[in-house]
Short mmCIF file of C-alpha atoms in Angstrom, two decimals:
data_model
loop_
_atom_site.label_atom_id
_atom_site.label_comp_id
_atom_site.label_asym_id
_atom_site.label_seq_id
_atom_site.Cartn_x
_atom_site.Cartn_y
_atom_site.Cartn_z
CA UNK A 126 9.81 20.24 -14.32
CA UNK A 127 6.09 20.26 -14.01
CA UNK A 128 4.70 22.00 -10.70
CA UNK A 129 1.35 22.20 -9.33
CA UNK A 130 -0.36 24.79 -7.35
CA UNK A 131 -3.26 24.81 -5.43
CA UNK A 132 -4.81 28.23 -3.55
CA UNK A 133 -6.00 28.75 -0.95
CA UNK A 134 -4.00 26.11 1.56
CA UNK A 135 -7.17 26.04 3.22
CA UNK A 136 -10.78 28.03 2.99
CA UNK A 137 -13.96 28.39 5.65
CA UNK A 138 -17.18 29.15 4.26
CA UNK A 139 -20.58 28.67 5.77
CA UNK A 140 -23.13 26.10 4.22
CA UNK A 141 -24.91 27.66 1.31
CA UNK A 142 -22.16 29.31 -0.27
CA UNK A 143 -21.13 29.11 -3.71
CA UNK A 144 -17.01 28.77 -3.92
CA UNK A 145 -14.05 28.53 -6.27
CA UNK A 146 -10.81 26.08 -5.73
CA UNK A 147 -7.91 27.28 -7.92
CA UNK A 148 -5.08 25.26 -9.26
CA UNK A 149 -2.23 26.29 -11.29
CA UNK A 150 0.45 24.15 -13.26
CA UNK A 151 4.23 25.45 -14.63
CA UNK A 152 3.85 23.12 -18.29
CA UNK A 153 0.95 23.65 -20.54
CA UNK A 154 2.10 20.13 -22.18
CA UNK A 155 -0.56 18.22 -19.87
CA UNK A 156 -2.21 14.80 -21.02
CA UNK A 157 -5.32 16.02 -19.11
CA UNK A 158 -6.28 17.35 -15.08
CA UNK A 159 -8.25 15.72 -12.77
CA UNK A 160 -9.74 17.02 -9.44
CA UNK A 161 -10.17 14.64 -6.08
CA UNK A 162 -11.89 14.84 -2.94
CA UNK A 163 -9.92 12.89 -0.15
CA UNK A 164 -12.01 12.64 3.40
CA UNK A 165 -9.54 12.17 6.25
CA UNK A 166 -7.62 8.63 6.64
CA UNK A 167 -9.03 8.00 3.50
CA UNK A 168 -8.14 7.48 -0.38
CA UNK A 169 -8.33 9.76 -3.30
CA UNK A 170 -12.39 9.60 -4.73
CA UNK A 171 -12.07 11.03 -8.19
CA UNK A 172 -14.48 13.91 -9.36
CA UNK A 173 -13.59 15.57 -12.52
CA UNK A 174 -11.35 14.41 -15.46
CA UNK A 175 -10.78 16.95 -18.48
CA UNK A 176 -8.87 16.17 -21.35
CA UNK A 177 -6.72 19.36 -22.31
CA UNK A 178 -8.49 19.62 -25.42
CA UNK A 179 -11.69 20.10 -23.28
CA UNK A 180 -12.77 23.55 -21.43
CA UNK A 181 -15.00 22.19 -18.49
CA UNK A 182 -16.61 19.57 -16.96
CA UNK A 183 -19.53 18.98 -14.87
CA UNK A 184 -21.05 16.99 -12.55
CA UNK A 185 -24.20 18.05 -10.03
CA UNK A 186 -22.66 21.34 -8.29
CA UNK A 187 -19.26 20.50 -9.45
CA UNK A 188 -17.99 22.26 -12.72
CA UNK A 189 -14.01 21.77 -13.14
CA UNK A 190 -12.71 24.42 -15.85
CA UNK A 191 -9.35 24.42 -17.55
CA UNK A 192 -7.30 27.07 -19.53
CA UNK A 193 -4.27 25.69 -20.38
CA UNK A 194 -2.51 28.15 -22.71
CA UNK A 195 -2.49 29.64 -18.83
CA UNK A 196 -1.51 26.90 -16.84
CA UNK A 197 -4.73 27.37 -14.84
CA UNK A 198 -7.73 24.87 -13.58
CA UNK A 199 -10.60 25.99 -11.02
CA UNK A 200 -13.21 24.17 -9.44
CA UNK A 201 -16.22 25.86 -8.70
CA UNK A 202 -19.00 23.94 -6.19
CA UNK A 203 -22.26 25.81 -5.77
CA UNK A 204 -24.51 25.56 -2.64
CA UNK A 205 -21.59 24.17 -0.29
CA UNK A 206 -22.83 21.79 2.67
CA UNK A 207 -20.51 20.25 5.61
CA UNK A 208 -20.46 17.10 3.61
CA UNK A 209 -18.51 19.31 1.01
CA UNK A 210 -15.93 19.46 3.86
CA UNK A 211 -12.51 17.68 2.97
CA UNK A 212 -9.49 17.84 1.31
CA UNK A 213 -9.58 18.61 -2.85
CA UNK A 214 -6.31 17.89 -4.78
CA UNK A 215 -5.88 18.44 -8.38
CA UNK A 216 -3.36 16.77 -10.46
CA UNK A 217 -2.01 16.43 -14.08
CA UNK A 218 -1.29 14.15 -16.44
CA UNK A 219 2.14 14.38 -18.30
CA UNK A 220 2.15 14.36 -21.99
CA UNK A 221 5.67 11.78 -21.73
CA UNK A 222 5.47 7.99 -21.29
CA UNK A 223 3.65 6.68 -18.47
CA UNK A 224 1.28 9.70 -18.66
CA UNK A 225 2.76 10.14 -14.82
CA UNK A 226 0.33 12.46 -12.38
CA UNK A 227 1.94 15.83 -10.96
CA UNK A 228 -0.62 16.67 -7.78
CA UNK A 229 -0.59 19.66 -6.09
CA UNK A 230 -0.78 20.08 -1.89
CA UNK A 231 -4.17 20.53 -1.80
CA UNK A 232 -7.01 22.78 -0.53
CA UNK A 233 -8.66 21.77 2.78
CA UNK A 234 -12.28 22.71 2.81
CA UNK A 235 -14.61 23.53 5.86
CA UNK A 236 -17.90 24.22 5.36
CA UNK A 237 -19.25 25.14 8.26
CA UNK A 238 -23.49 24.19 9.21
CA UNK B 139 -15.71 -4.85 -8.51
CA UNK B 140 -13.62 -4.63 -5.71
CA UNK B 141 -11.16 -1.77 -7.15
CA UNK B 142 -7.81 -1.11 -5.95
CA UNK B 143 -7.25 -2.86 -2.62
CA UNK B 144 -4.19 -2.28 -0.61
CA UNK B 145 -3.28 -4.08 2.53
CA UNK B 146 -2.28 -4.09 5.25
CA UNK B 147 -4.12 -0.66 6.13
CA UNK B 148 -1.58 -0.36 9.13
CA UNK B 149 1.71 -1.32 9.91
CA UNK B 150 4.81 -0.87 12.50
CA UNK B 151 7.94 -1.45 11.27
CA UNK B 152 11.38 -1.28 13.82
CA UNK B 153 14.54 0.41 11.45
CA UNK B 154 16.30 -2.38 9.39
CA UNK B 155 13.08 -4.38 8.92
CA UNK B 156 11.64 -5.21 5.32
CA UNK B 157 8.14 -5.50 4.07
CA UNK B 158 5.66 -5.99 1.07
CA UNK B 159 2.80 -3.46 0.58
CA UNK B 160 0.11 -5.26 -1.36
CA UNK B 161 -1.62 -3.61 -4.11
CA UNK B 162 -3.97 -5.45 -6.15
CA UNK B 163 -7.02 -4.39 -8.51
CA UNK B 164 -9.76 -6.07 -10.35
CA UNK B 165 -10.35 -4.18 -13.19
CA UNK B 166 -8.52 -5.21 -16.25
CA UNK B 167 -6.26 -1.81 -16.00
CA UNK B 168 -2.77 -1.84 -17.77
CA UNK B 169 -1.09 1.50 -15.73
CA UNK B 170 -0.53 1.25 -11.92
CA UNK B 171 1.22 3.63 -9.60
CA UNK B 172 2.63 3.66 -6.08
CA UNK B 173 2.37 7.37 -4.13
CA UNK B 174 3.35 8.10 -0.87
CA UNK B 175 1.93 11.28 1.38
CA UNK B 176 3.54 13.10 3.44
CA UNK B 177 1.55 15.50 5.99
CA UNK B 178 0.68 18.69 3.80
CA UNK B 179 2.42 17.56 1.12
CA UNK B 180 1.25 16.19 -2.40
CA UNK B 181 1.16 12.88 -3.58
CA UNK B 182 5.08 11.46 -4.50
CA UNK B 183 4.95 9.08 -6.99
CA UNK B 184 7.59 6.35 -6.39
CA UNK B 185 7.01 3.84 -9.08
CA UNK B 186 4.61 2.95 -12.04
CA UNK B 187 4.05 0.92 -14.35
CA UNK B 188 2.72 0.26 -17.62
CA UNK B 189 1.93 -2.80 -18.12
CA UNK B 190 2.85 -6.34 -17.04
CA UNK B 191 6.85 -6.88 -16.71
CA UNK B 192 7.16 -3.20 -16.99
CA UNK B 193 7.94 -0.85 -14.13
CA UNK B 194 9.66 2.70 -14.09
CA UNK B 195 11.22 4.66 -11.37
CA UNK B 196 9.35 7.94 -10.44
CA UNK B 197 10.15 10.59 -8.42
CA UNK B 198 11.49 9.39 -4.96
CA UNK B 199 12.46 5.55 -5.92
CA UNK B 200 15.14 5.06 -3.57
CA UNK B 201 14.97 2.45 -0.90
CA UNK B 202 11.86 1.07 -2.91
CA UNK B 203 11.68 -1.87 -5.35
CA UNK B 204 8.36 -3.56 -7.04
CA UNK B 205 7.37 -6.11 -9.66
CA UNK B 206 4.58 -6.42 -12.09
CA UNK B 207 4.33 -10.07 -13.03
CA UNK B 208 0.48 -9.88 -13.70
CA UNK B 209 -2.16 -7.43 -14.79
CA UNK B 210 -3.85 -7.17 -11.79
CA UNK B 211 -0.57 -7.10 -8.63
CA UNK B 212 1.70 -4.09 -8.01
CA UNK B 213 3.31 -4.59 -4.95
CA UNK B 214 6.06 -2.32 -3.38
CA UNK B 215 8.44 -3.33 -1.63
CA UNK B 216 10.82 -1.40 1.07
CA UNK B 217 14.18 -2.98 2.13
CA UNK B 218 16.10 -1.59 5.37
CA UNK B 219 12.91 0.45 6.09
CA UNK B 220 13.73 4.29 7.49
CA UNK B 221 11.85 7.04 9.55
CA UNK B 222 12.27 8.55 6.20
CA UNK B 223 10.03 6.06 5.25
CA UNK B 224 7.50 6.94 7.90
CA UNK B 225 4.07 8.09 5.60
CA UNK B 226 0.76 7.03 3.83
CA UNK B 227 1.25 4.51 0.47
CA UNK B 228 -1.45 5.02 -1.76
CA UNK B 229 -1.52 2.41 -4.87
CA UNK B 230 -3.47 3.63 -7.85
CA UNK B 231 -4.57 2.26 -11.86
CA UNK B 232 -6.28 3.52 -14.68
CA UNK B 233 -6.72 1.96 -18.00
CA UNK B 234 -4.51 3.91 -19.98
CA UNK B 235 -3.12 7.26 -20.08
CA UNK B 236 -6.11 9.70 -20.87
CA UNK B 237 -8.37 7.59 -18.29
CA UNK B 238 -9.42 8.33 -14.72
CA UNK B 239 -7.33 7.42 -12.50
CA UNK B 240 -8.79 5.06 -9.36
CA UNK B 241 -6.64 5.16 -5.55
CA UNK B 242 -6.89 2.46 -2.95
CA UNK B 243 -7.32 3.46 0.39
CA UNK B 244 -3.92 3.22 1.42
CA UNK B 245 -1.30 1.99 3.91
CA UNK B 246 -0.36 3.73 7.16
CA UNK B 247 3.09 2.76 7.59
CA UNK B 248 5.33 3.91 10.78
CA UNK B 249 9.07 3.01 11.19
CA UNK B 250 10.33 3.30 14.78
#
């Protein structure tokens, strides 16, 4: 059964920062991982989607990298600011039918002004 | 585009009572999900589906049932809701498997 991992639980940092999110998954058979930013009472806001045969992705001062032979994804965002501050999950994609999402607990991210 | 919209955003339901979460989206996508969250937990996934007249139990099914008559509606619905049943639904879509996947903003749900 496919399990997700995200460390830390939760991280502090002060605006300017550069930081790294970590994610790690049991199955190396993944359709593809994809990293989300949820603000509080609010739905998932997708940021990064790579496919497994893909290494990274980017997107302004978000780069999402993947090593699946390791079961291991990390998002890196450079220059933090307090608007970085929310909650990032990352989840996979199952290889099976219905290409179902695994998501892990999620990191909670303050950045602090 | 409007996206995924869910409603109600909020509801109170007394133990015993049944309703329909609403889960609609405008964008032509064949697979949509239903997730609940529980405080520091993950995302659950309770149902999906595939396409229209197809739906599939995922992990925590019970005491949930849905349809998929067109393209566009998911909804969920509970019967006899539970405190168990006390959490956040968040319906989701994507085109197809290897495609981003897009959340609605999600119903609040307390049973009391």
């Amino acid at each position: 059964k496919q399990e997700v991992t995200q460390i830390p639980a939760a991280l502090s940092v002060p605006e300017g920062e550069n930081l790294v999110l970590n994610c790690s998954f049991t199955d190396s058979a993944i359709y593809n991982l994809q990293w989300f930013r949820q603000d509080p009472g609010k739905g998932l806001t997708s940021l990064l989607l790579i496919q497994s045969s893909q290494r990274e992705q980017t997107s302004g001062r978000l780069n999402a990298s993947l090593d699946k032979s390791s079961g291991r994804s990390t998002l890196y965002i450079a220059a933090s600011q307090p608007g970085d501050s929310a909650t990032y999950l990352c989840a996979v994609s199952l290889m099976e039918y219905g290409n179902k999402l695994v998501f892990g607990a999620g990191t909670i991210l303050r950045v602090k002004s | 585009n409007a996206g995924v919209t869910q409603t109600p955003k909020f509801r109170i339901l007394k133990i015993g009572q049944s309703m329909t979460l609403q889960c609609a989206q405008d964008m032509n996508h064949n697979y949509m999900y239903w997730y609940r969250q529980d405080p520091g937990m993950g995302l659950k996934l309770i149902y999906y589906s595939v396409g229209a007249g197809i739906t599939d139990k995922g992990e925590v099914p019970n005491g949930y049932n849905v349809s998929r008559s067109t393209t566009e509606d998911f909804p969920l619905r509970l019967e006899l809701a539970a405190p168990s049943q006390t959490s956040v639904y968040f319906c989701a879509s994507r085109r197809q498997g290897g495609s981003p996947l897009h959340f609605g903003n999600g119903t609040r749900l307390t049973v009391t």
